[in-house]
Amino acid sequence: MGMPTLREVAEEAGVSLATASRALSGSRGVTVENEQAVKHAAARLGYRTNGIARALRSHRTQMVGVLIPHIADPFFPRVVQELERSLQRDQRSILLVDSLGDPTLERERINDLLDRQVDALVVVPAHPQESCTTIELAAATVPLVQLDRPVAAPTDVASIDHRGGIYLAVDHLVAGGCRRLSFVGAESPLEAVTSRRDAFIERLQHHGLPLPTTTPLGSFSVAWGAEAAGALLHTDPSVDGIVCANDLIAIGVLRALRARGRIVPDEIAVTGFDDVGFAEVSDPPLTTIRQPVSELGRAAAELLTARIDADEHRPPRHITLPAELVQRGSTTPVGATTTRVTATADTPGTMGEQSQ
Amino acid sequence: MGMPTLREVAEEAGVSLATASRALSGSRGVTVENEQAVKHAAARLGYRTNGIARALRSHRTQMVGVLIPHIADPFFPRVVQELERSLQRDQRSILLVDSLGDPTLERERINDLLDRQVDALVVVPAHPQESCTTIELAAATVPLVQLDRPVAAPTDVASIDHRGGIYLAVDHLVAGGCRRLSFVGAESPLEAVTSRRDAFIERLQHHGLPLPTTTPLGSFSVAWGAEAAGALLHTDPSVDGIVCANDLIAIGVLRALRARGRIVPDEIAVTGFDDVGFAEVSDPPLTTIRQPVSELGRAAAELLTARIDADEHRPPRHITLPAELVQRGSTTPVGATTTRVTATADTPGTMGEQSQ
DNA sequence: CTGAAAGCGCTAACAA
DNA sequence: TTGTTAGCGCTTTCAG
């Protein structure tokens, strides 16, 4: 009793162990009769192949390690979902670990994953500098893709064009008639975040519009958004458009504006960033920049499979995905027929179609 | 070259393969000198133990399969995070798969996980009936814990006391002075959802309060909440408290009330259910019932480790965790000092402390 | 196309 | 306490 082994299946089918293995693992070089005989025998005995034995022998576990700084962050689960779906198509599974944003823990977890012989790694680095050597070391052992906030290591990367996203927001407000724009930002060590303010300034200059006297930085919170908006109305009463570094801040801004009786979007338009769940249910619904999370997961999976199945030693590739503008009620609508406008990507190509 | 094996470590340390194994895997019965020698040799060679070989030999992979109907659902990632953290303490990792809510896919994924020789499974069933045989079959092979919405199979279960959560909401409204309560619900095949309406009715009867003429059921959406609230004000203009089946519905209700100039919470109080992100940032902030998601993950991990490490054949246990009331601005505050009130659990005991 | 044999790297009996 | 010896269940040469 216990699970039947391949040897028993072979005996039941009247063939050798080798033939049974070939028949079940789909290798060529087995007569149709033998193949059927083996498959029937396997079905009769309720045989299930032992993935661990297979992995030990074949040096392939068909497992991909996925390391995330904080699994519960609303951003990552959607990436993981698409990653899982994409990898599943190649019979690969995800071994999921959480670094809790700690570089030391991150290093341990990566070693755990490598000990388990994962075929590849997808990593969202915990820290822009401290994660670097860990990632380089890991990348020397297995194919590795960095996601979303790459450190300076020579690996494949899939990330999002935050800068282009801010451009979209500014362009949209300008197209809607805004001329005095302000920015409410947040402090962060992540380049993905700090670049948003720079992008805002650049784009104003591009349009030849006046720069705001200050671009205040606070936290990613409703309270900060409300506070900053209050100050802003005081500093620059003629402001007619506010670009926010994320949706929470934007919600705070909306609330402060309402408290002061300013009509959104007629008097002042507001944009967010991220398109988290409540952007859609805020009042008014928030125009925001959506990050293409599913596409990010898929891009990572593509980079990985390409490197595992094909050219293991090609130079690193960097896929940057365009963010998109989601028009809702907090800005003056532009172009009645379209609701979504896509930014141009740095590296288009593979990511053309969209399945979700 | 390539990775050094334990054999090479043994040679380097001048001991046998077996001793080297014992020294590194922490088995008793090795002299301190030998243990040190082996560990130094391992460090010198950069030895890393091969988890696959170990698993094949020891019949333990230290992997737990986790099957979720929809990873990106805001509810599950937090459960998974806590699950991961708890299992990590016992050196176990999570193999994560998504059934997409499809019982057929669910069956395939469970078989994948079993083929990979997971030591145990945590399953959120895709369907209250169709998942049953799959789960029974799997539970016959490895320890299995059902999470959150159990099917009728004799396994360990960790779930949440939704009924008690609704009781909390009703009691809170009553304590705040409400006397004419209504319920806005949603249709669903899940018992966890349908039981909410029943619990509402029960609790009104318990308080001797009048039952509403209808308890409308719609979808989990803002639009439905707004629609239902509009109808409700028409049917029963004297309503002074509305219990909603989830937060999205409550947001819709709040919006409809504001549109009609009804003051929340002074004229009408509103409660939600789930405590998703935007409950906190709605206007007014939503009083709601929080599901103890982290605790749920931890409970599942406890059930699992108990069954793996200890008594594999004890009868199934069912842990039901209490929901808690989170008081915010959409209801009249009760008891100025406390903000959170915890319901009594069916099965208290193990889940007393709280770390997150 | 098929089978026999040789392990993948490790742990678990068993004997010393 | 240590070493020797068998494998875990499978894939993959290598002959035939």
XYZ file of C-alpha atoms in Angstrom, chain A residues 107-334:
228
model
C 18.861 37.468 2.148
C 17.770 34.558 4.349
C 14.620 33.984 2.351
C 16.497 33.976 -0.907
C 18.855 31.390 0.473
C 15.894 29.294 1.598
C 14.500 29.453 -1.896
C 17.808 28.514 -3.466
C 18.187 25.592 -1.063
C 14.824 24.414 -2.273
C 16.283 24.449 -5.749
C 13.901 26.885 -7.380
C 14.527 27.142 -11.101
C 14.297 30.926 -11.026
C 13.504 33.922 -8.867
C 11.222 36.921 -9.103
C 12.275 39.561 -6.610
C 10.860 42.874 -5.517
C 13.934 44.268 -3.762
C 13.435 45.347 -0.179
C 15.924 48.194 -0.358
C 17.384 50.211 -3.236
C 20.978 49.799 -2.022
C 21.218 47.085 0.602
C 19.483 44.485 -1.513
C 22.022 44.809 -4.266
C 24.648 42.237 -3.332
C 22.025 39.698 -2.311
C 20.402 40.013 -5.678
C 23.634 39.828 -7.596
C 24.615 36.688 -5.730
C 21.269 35.060 -6.347
C 21.332 36.038 -9.995
C 24.633 34.239 -10.342
C 22.912 30.998 -9.350
C 19.542 31.075 -11.122
C 17.717 33.249 -13.638
C 16.328 36.260 -11.776
C 13.884 38.998 -12.644
C 13.566 42.157 -10.602
C 10.129 43.646 -10.330
C 9.008 47.228 -10.024
C 11.865 48.838 -8.119
C 15.127 47.461 -9.416
C 18.463 47.802 -7.700
C 21.511 48.418 -9.834
C 22.307 44.797 -10.585
C 22.664 43.410 -14.090
C 19.482 41.311 -14.222
C 16.265 41.240 -16.167
C 13.825 43.867 -14.937
C 10.113 44.480 -15.358
C 8.954 47.879 -14.177
C 6.467 50.645 -14.747
C 6.962 54.063 -16.288
C 5.973 56.255 -13.342
C 7.392 59.318 -15.015
C 5.219 58.813 -18.082
C 2.260 58.355 -15.761
C 2.740 61.795 -14.267
C 3.108 63.220 -17.762
C -0.303 61.744 -18.567
C -1.840 63.391 -15.532
C -0.374 66.810 -16.320
C -1.289 66.595 -19.997
C -4.812 65.616 -19.073
C -5.269 68.539 -16.703
C -3.816 70.942 -19.263
C -6.104 69.552 -21.957
C -8.988 70.128 -19.573
C -8.076 73.798 -19.316
C -5.981 73.926 -16.134
C -3.154 76.465 -16.164
C -2.005 76.778 -12.565
C -0.994 73.318 -11.440
C 0.359 72.172 -8.111
C 1.783 68.914 -6.833
C 1.291 67.211 -3.484
C 3.953 64.600 -2.935
C 5.356 62.144 -0.442
C 8.818 61.433 0.841
C 10.269 58.044 0.109
C 13.577 56.315 -0.526
C 12.068 54.712 -3.631
C 13.052 56.249 -6.907
C 9.655 55.198 -8.274
C 8.147 57.709 -5.841
C 10.636 60.568 -5.894
C 10.666 60.644 -9.671
C 7.023 61.673 -9.629
C 7.748 65.157 -8.443
C 10.578 65.607 -10.943
C 8.337 64.400 -13.717
C 5.680 66.900 -12.702
C 8.119 69.833 -12.892
C 9.516 68.654 -16.206
C 6.120 68.416 -17.735
C 5.068 71.874 -16.582
C 8.207 73.250 -18.210
C 7.397 71.290 -21.344
C 4.028 73.025 -21.475
C 5.532 76.402 -20.636
C 3.371 76.701 -17.538
C 4.332 78.495 -14.323
C 5.945 76.343 -11.630
C 4.282 76.279 -8.204
C 6.161 78.107 -5.467
C 6.604 74.844 -3.543
C 5.916 71.165 -4.072
C 5.310 69.948 -0.537
C 6.317 66.395 0.420
C 4.598 64.513 3.216
C 3.335 60.993 3.778
C 1.084 58.724 1.757
C -2.007 59.545 3.775
C -5.397 61.204 3.634
C -4.431 63.507 6.490
C -1.387 64.787 4.661
C -3.397 65.371 1.499
C -5.958 67.414 3.403
C -3.309 69.421 5.201
C -1.329 70.129 2.048
C -4.431 71.187 0.142
C -5.359 73.640 2.864
C -1.904 75.200 2.767
C -1.949 75.253 -1.012
C -5.189 77.215 -1.253
C -3.630 79.740 1.060
C -0.321 80.033 -0.786
C -1.784 80.029 -4.243
C -5.537 80.723 -4.301
C -5.655 80.618 -8.087
C -4.590 76.974 -8.358
C -6.884 75.084 -10.737
C -5.306 71.647 -10.872
C -3.628 69.413 -8.284
C -1.549 66.370 -9.167
C -1.133 64.011 -6.215
C 1.588 61.425 -5.717
C -0.940 58.756 -4.829
C -4.623 58.125 -4.297
C -4.678 58.461 -0.518
C -3.259 61.959 -0.773
C -5.771 62.788 -3.487
C -8.648 61.661 -1.286
C -7.405 64.023 1.410
C -7.152 66.848 -1.093
C -10.694 66.228 -2.303
C -11.972 66.281 1.231
C -10.203 69.564 2.073
C -11.514 71.170 -1.084
C -15.039 70.122 -0.303
C -14.710 71.423 3.239
C -13.767 74.785 1.771
C -16.602 74.786 -0.705
C -14.439 74.473 -3.798
C -16.161 72.642 -6.630
C -14.302 69.681 -8.139
C -13.615 69.519 -11.030
C -15.142 72.837 -12.168
C -12.950 75.089 -10.039
C -10.127 72.718 -9.276
C -9.317 69.374 -10.864
C -7.506 66.617 -8.957
C -5.597 63.516 -10.029
C -4.340 60.569 -7.986
C -1.877 57.764 -8.665
C -2.198 53.950 -8.365
C -5.915 53.396 -8.892
C -6.511 51.556 -5.677
C -10.015 50.331 -4.910
C -11.383 53.446 -3.293
C -10.396 55.728 -6.180
C -13.468 54.493 -7.951
C -15.780 54.950 -4.981
C -14.554 58.327 -3.775
C -16.781 61.339 -4.203
C -16.280 62.536 -6.855
C -14.664 59.402 -8.322
C -10.966 60.023 -8.672
C -9.210 60.461 -11.982
C -5.968 58.629 -11.485
C -2.984 56.884 -13.038
C -3.360 53.163 -13.115
C -0.290 50.996 -12.904
C -0.570 47.996 -15.211
C -0.086 45.407 -12.499
C -1.279 42.364 -14.388
C 0.885 43.228 -17.330
C 3.797 43.581 -14.943
C 3.297 40.054 -13.682
C 3.032 38.756 -17.184
C 6.136 40.607 -18.312
C 8.123 39.100 -15.465
C 6.903 35.629 -16.369
C 7.896 36.176 -19.985
C 11.363 37.336 -19.107
C 11.761 34.335 -16.871
C 10.559 31.676 -19.244
C 12.629 33.195 -22.015
C 15.713 32.879 -19.883
C 14.949 29.419 -18.529
C 13.813 27.793 -21.752
C 15.901 29.662 -24.251
C 19.038 31.716 -24.122
C 20.300 31.553 -20.562
C 23.187 33.905 -21.259
C 21.770 36.759 -23.264
C 22.275 40.256 -21.872
C 19.702 41.496 -19.323
C 16.509 42.956 -20.665
C 14.493 45.758 -19.099
C 10.782 45.937 -19.851
C 9.141 49.232 -18.891
C 5.378 49.232 -19.022
C 3.284 52.330 -19.662
C 0.931 53.583 -16.985
C -2.522 54.630 -18.062
C -4.830 57.480 -17.272
C -8.197 56.505 -15.830
C -10.572 59.408 -16.326
C -13.237 59.873 -13.672
C -15.178 62.690 -12.100
C -12.404 64.612 -10.340
C -11.207 66.143 -13.608
C -12.901 67.747 -16.584
C -13.470 65.031 -19.175
C -11.516 65.259 -22.406
